[in-house]
mmCIF file of C-alpha atoms and ligand atoms in Angstrom:
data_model
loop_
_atom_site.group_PDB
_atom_site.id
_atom_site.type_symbol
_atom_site.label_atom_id
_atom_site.label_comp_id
_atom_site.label_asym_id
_atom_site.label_seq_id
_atom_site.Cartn_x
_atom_site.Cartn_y
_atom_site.Cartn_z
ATOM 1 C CA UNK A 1 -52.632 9.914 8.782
ATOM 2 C CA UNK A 2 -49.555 8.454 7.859
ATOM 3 C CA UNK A 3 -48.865 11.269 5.185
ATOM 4 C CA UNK A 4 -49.661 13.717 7.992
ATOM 5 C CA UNK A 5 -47.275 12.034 10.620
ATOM 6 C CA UNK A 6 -44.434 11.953 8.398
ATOM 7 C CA UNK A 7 -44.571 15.621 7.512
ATOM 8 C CA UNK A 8 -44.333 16.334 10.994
ATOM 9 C CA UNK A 9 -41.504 14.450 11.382
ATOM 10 C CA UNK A 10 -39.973 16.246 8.388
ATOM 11 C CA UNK A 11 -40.216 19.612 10.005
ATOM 12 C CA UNK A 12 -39.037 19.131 13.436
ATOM 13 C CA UNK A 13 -35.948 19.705 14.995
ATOM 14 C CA UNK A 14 -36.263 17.000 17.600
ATOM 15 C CA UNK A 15 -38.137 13.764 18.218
ATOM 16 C CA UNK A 16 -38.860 12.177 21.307
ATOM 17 C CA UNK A 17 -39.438 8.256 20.666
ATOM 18 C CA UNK A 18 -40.709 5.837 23.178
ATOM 19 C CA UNK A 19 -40.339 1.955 22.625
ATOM 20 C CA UNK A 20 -42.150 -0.980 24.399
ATOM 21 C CA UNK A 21 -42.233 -4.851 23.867
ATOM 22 C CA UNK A 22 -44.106 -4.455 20.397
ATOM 23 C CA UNK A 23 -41.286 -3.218 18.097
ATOM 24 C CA UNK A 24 -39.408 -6.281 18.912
ATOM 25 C CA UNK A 25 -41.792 -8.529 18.590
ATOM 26 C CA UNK A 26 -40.976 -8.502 14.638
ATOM 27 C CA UNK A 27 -37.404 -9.713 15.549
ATOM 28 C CA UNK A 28 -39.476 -12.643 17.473
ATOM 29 C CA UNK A 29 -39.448 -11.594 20.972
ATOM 30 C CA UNK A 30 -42.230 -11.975 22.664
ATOM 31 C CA UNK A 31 -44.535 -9.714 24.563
ATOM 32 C CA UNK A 32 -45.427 -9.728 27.902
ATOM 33 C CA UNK A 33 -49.059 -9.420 27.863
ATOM 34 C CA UNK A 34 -50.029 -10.020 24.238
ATOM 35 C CA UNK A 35 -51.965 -13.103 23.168
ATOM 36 C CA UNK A 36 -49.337 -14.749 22.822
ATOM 37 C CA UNK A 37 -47.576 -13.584 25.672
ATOM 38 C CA UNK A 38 -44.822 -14.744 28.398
ATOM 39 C CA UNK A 39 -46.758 -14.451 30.637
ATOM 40 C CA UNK A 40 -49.912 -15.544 28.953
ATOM 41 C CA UNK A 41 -48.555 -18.785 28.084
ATOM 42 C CA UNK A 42 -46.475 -19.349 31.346
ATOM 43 C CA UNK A 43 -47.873 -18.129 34.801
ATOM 44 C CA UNK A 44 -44.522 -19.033 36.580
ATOM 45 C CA UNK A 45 -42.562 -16.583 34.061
ATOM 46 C CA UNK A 46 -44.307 -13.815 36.014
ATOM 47 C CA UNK A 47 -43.118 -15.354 39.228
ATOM 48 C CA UNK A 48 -39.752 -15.277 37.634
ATOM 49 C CA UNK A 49 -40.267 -11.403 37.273
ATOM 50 C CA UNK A 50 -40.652 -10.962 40.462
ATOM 51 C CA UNK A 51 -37.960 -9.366 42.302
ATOM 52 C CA UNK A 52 -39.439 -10.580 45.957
ATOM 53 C CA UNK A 53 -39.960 -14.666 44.879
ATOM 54 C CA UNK A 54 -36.631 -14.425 43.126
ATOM 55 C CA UNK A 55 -34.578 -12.956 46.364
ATOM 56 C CA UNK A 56 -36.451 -15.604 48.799
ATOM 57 C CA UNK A 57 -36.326 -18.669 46.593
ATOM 58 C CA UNK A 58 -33.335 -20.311 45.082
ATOM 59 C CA UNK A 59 -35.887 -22.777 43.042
ATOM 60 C CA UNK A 60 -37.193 -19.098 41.277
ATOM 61 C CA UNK A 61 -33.736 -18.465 40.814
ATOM 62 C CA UNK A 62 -32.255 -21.641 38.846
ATOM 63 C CA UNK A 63 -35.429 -21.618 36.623
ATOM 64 C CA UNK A 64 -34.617 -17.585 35.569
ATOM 65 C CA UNK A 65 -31.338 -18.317 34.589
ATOM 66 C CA UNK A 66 -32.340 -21.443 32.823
ATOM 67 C CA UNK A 67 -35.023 -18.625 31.021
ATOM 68 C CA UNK A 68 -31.934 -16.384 30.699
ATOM 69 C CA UNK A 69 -30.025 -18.957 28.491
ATOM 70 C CA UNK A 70 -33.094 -20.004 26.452
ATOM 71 C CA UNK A 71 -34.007 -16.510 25.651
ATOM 72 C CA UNK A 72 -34.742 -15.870 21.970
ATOM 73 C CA UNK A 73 -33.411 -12.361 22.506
ATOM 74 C CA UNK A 74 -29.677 -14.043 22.361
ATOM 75 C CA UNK A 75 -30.189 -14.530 18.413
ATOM 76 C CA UNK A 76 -32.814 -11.833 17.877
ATOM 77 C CA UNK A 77 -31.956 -9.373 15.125
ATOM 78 C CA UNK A 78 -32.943 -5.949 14.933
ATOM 79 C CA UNK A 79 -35.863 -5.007 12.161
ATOM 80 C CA UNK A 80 -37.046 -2.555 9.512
ATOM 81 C CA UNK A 81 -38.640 -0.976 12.716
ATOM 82 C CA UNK A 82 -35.256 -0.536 14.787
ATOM 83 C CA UNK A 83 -33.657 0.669 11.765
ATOM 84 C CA UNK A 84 -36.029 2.816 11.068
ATOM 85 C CA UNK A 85 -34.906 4.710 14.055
ATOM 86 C CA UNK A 86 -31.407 4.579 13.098
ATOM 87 C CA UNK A 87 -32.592 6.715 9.595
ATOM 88 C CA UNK A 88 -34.105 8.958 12.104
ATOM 89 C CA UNK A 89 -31.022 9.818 14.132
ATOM 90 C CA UNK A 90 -28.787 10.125 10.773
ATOM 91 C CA UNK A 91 -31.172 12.544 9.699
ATOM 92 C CA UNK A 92 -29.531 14.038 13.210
ATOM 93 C CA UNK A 93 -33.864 14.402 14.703
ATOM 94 C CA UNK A 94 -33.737 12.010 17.356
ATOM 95 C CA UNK A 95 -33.524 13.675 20.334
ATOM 96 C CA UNK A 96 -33.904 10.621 22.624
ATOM 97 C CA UNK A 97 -35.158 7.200 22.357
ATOM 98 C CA UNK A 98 -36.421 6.093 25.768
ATOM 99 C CA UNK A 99 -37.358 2.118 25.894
ATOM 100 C CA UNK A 100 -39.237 0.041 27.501
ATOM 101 C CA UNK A 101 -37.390 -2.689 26.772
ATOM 102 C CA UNK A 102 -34.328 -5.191 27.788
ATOM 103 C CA UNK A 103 -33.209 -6.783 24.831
ATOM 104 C CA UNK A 104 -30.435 -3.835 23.151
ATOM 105 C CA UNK A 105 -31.893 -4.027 20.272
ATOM 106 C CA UNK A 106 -31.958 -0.090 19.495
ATOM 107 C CA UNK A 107 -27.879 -0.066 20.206
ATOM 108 C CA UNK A 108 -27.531 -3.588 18.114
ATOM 109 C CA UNK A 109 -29.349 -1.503 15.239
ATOM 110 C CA UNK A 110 -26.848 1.266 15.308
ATOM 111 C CA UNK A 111 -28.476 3.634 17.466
ATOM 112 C CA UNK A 112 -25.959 5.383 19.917
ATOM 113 C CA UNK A 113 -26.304 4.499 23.360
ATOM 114 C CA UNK A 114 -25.917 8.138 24.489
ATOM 115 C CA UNK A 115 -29.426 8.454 22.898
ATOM 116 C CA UNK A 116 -30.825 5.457 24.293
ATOM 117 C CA UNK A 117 -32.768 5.556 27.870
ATOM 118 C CA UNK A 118 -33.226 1.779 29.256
ATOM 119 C CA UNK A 119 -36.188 2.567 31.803
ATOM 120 C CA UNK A 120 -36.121 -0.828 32.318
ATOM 121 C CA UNK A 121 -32.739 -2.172 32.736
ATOM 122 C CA UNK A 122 -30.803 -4.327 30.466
ATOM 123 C CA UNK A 123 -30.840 -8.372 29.890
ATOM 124 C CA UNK A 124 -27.485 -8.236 28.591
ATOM 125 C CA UNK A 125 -26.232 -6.730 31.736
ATOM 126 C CA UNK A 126 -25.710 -8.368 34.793
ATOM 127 C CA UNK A 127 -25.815 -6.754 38.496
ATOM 128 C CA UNK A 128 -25.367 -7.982 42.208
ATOM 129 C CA UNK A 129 -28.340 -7.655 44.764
ATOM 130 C CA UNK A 130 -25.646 -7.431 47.230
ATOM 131 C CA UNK A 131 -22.570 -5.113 46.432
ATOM 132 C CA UNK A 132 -24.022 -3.427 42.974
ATOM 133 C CA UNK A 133 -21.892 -4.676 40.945
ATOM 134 C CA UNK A 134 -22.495 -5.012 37.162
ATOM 135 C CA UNK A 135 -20.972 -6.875 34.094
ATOM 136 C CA UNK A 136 -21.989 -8.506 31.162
ATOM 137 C CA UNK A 137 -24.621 -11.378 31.135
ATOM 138 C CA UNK A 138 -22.898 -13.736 28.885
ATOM 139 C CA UNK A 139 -20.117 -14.087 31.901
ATOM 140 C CA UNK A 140 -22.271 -15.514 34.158
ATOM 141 C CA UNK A 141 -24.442 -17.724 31.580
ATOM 142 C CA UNK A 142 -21.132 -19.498 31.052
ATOM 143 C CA UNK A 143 -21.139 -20.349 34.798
ATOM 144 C CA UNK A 144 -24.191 -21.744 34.484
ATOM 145 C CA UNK A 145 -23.820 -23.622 31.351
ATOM 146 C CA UNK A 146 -20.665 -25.219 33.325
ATOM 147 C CA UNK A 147 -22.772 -26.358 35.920
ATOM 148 C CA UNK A 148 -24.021 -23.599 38.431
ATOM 149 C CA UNK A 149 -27.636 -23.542 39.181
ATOM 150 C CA UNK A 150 -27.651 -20.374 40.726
ATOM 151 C CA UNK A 151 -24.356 -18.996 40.347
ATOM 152 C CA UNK A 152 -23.372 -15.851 43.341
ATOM 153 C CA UNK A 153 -21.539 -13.082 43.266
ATOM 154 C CA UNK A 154 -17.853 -13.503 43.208
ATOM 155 C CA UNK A 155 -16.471 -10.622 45.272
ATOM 156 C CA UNK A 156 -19.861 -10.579 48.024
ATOM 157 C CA UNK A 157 -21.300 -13.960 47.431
ATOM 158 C CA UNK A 158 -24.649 -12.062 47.042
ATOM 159 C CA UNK A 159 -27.666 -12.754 44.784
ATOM 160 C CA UNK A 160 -26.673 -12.305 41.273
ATOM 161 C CA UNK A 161 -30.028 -11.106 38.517
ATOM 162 C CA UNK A 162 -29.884 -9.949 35.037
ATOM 163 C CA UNK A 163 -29.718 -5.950 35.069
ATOM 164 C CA UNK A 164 -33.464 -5.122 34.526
ATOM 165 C CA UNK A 165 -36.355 -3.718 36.817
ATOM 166 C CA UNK A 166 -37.981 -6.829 38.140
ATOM 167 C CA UNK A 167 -42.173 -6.457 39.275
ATOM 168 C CA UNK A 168 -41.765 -5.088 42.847
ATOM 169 C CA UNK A 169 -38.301 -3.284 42.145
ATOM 170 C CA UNK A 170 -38.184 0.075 41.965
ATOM 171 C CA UNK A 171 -36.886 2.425 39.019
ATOM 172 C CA UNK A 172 -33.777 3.901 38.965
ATOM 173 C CA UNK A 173 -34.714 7.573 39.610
ATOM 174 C CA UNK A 174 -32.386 8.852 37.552
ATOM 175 C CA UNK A 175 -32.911 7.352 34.345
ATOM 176 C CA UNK A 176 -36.899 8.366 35.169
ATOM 177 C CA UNK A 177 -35.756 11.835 35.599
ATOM 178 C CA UNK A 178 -34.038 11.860 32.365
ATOM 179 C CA UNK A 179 -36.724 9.990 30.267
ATOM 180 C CA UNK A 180 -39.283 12.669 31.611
ATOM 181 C CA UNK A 181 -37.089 15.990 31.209
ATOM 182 C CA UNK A 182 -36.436 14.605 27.230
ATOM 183 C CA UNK A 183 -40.150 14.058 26.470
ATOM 184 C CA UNK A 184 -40.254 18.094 27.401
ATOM 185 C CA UNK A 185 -38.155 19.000 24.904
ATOM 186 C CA UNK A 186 -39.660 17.564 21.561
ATOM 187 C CA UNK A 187 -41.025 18.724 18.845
ATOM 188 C CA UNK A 188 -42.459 15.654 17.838
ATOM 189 C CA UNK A 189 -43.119 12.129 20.564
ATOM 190 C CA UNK A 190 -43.707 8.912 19.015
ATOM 191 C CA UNK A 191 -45.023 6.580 21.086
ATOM 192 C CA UNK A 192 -43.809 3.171 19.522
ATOM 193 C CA UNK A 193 -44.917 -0.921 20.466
ATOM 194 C CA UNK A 194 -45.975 0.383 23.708
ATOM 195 C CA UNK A 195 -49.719 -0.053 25.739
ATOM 196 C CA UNK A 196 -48.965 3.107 27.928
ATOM 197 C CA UNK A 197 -50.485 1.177 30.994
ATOM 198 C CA UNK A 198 -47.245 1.006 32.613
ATOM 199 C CA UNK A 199 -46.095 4.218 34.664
ATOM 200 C CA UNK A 200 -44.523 6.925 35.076
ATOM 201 C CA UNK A 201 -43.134 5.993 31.681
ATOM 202 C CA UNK A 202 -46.558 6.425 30.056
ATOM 203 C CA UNK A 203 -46.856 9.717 31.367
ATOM 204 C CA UNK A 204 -43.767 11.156 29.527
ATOM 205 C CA UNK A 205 -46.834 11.220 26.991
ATOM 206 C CA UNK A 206 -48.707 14.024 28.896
ATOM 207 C CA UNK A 207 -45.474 15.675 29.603
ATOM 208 C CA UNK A 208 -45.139 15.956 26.146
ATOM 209 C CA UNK A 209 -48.343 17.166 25.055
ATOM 210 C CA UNK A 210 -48.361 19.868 27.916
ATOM 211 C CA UNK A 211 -44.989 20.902 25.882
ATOM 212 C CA UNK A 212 -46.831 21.221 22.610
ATOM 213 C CA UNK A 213 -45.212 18.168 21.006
ATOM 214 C CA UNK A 214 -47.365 16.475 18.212
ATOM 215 C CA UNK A 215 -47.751 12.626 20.048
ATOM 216 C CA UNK A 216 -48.152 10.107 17.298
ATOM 217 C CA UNK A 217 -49.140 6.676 18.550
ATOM 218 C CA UNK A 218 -47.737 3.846 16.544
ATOM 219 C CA UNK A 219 -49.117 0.612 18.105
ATOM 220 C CA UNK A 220 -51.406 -2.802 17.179
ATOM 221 C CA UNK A 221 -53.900 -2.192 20.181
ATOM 222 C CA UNK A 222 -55.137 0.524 21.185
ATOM 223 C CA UNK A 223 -53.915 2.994 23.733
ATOM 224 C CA UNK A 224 -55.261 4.801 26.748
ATOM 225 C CA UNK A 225 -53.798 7.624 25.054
ATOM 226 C CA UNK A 226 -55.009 7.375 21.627
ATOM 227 C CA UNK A 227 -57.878 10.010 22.065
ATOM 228 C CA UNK A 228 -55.140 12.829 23.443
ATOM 229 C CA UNK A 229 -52.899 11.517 20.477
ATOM 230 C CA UNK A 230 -52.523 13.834 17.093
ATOM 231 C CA UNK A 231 -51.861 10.396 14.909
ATOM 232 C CA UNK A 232 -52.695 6.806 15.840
ATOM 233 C CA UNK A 233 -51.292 4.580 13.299
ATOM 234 C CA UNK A 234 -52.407 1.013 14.039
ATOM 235 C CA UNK A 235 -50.072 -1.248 11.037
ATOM 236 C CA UNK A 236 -47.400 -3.415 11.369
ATOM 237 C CA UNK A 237 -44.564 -1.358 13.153
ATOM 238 C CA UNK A 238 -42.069 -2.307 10.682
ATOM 239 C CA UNK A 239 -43.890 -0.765 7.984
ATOM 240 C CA UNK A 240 -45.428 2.132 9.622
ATOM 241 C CA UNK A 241 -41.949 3.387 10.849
ATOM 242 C CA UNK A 242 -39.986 3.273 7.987
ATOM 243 C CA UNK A 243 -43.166 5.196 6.052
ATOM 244 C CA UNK A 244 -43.048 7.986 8.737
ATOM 245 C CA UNK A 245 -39.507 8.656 9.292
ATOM 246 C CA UNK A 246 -37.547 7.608 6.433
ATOM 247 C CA UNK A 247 -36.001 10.437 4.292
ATOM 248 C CA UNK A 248 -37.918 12.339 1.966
ATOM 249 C CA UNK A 249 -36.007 11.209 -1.122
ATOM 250 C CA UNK A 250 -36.492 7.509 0.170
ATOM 251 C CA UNK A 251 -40.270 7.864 -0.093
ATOM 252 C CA UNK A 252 -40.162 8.922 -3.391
ATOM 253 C CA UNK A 253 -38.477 6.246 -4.912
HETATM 254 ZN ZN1 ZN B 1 -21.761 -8.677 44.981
#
């Protein structure tokens, strides 16, 4: 499967990658939902992701940004995963990478931002609730390590949250749009660390296969998508990715 896969990837023109929560977990971030979850281990982490409990209550509030400081993403580095990825857009066949997740990691790696599509917001961003506005996190973590629980916004006074699609906020249409016209236009999707429970994003995976991409389905669990799938490759993400899309003269050594 995995020979099959990566000669794919070696003919096409363009691949389509998705990411989710289990690429990074390598780089010791945890999952959501995994056994060894967030939210698994701590019930009032999924309050915390909730975009109505965090608007009404400021005691939701000082506990996320306490969370925000402590989050192992701050010192995560990328891993032989994300840089697999990188090898795959040097080799100029990454079309797009649309992610699931919040932590930059892609970017960090060296992929270019132009390719990246954040369905979900990013941590390391900052916006208002009130006026919009949008900055880097790491501005208003230093408010709160000098002493503000709950720090507002400085031009509206409004709710400040970290730059990501809370449960019970809705996408940014846009970036859906875009996420769903790239996985049209591959030759190739690879569906990366991801369950494919959560929509619309898991349906870029039909839109794909209606296209005539190959979908290749690189994940530890199994999928809802794994029967429609032309490769599911269950191993350790950062060795099945550099094994698929490193360069051919790479794999021979
Ligand atoms: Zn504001």
């Amino acid at each position: 499967m995995i020979q099959e896969a990566r000669n794919w990837i070696d003919a096409a023109r363009r691949v389509v990658v998705l990411t989710g929560a289990g690429i990074s977990t390598d780089s010791g971030i945890p999952d959501f939902r995994g056994p060894q979850g967030l939210w698994t281990q701590n019930p009032l982490a999924e309050k915390m992701s909730n975009i109505h409990y965090y608007l009404a209550d400021r005691e939701v509030r000082k506990l996320s940004w306490q969370n925000r400081m402590a989050s192992p993403a701050w010192t995560a580095k990328p891993n032989a995963g994300h840089a697999a990825l990188v090898e795959l857009e040097k080799r100029r066949k990454l079309h797009a990478l649309i992610t699931q997740n919040i932590d930059e990691l892609h970017q960090i790696a060296g992929n270019s931002p132009d390719k990246v599509i954040e369905v979900h917001g990013s941590m390391r961003r900052f916006m208002c609730w009130g006026c919009g506005m949008r900055g880097p996190m790491q501005l208003v973590l230093e408010r709160v390590r000098a002493g503000e629980e709950d720090p507002p916004c400085r031009d509206c006074g409004g709710i400040l949250k970290s730059d990501t699609i809370s449960f019970g906020q809705q996408l940014v249409p846009e970036v859906i749009d875009r996420a769903m016209q790239v996985a049209a236009e591959g030759d190739v999707f690879l569906a990366v660390g991801s369950t494919l429970q959560v929509y619309p994003v898991a349906g870029a995976v039909d839109i794909a296969r209606s296209a005539g991409a190959k979908i290749v389905i690189v994940n530890a669990q199994p999928t809802p998508y794994d029967d429609v799938a032309h490769a599911v490759l269950p191993g350790s993400i950062s060795e099945v990715l550099p094994a698929i899309l490193g360069s051919a003269a790479r794999s021979l050594q």
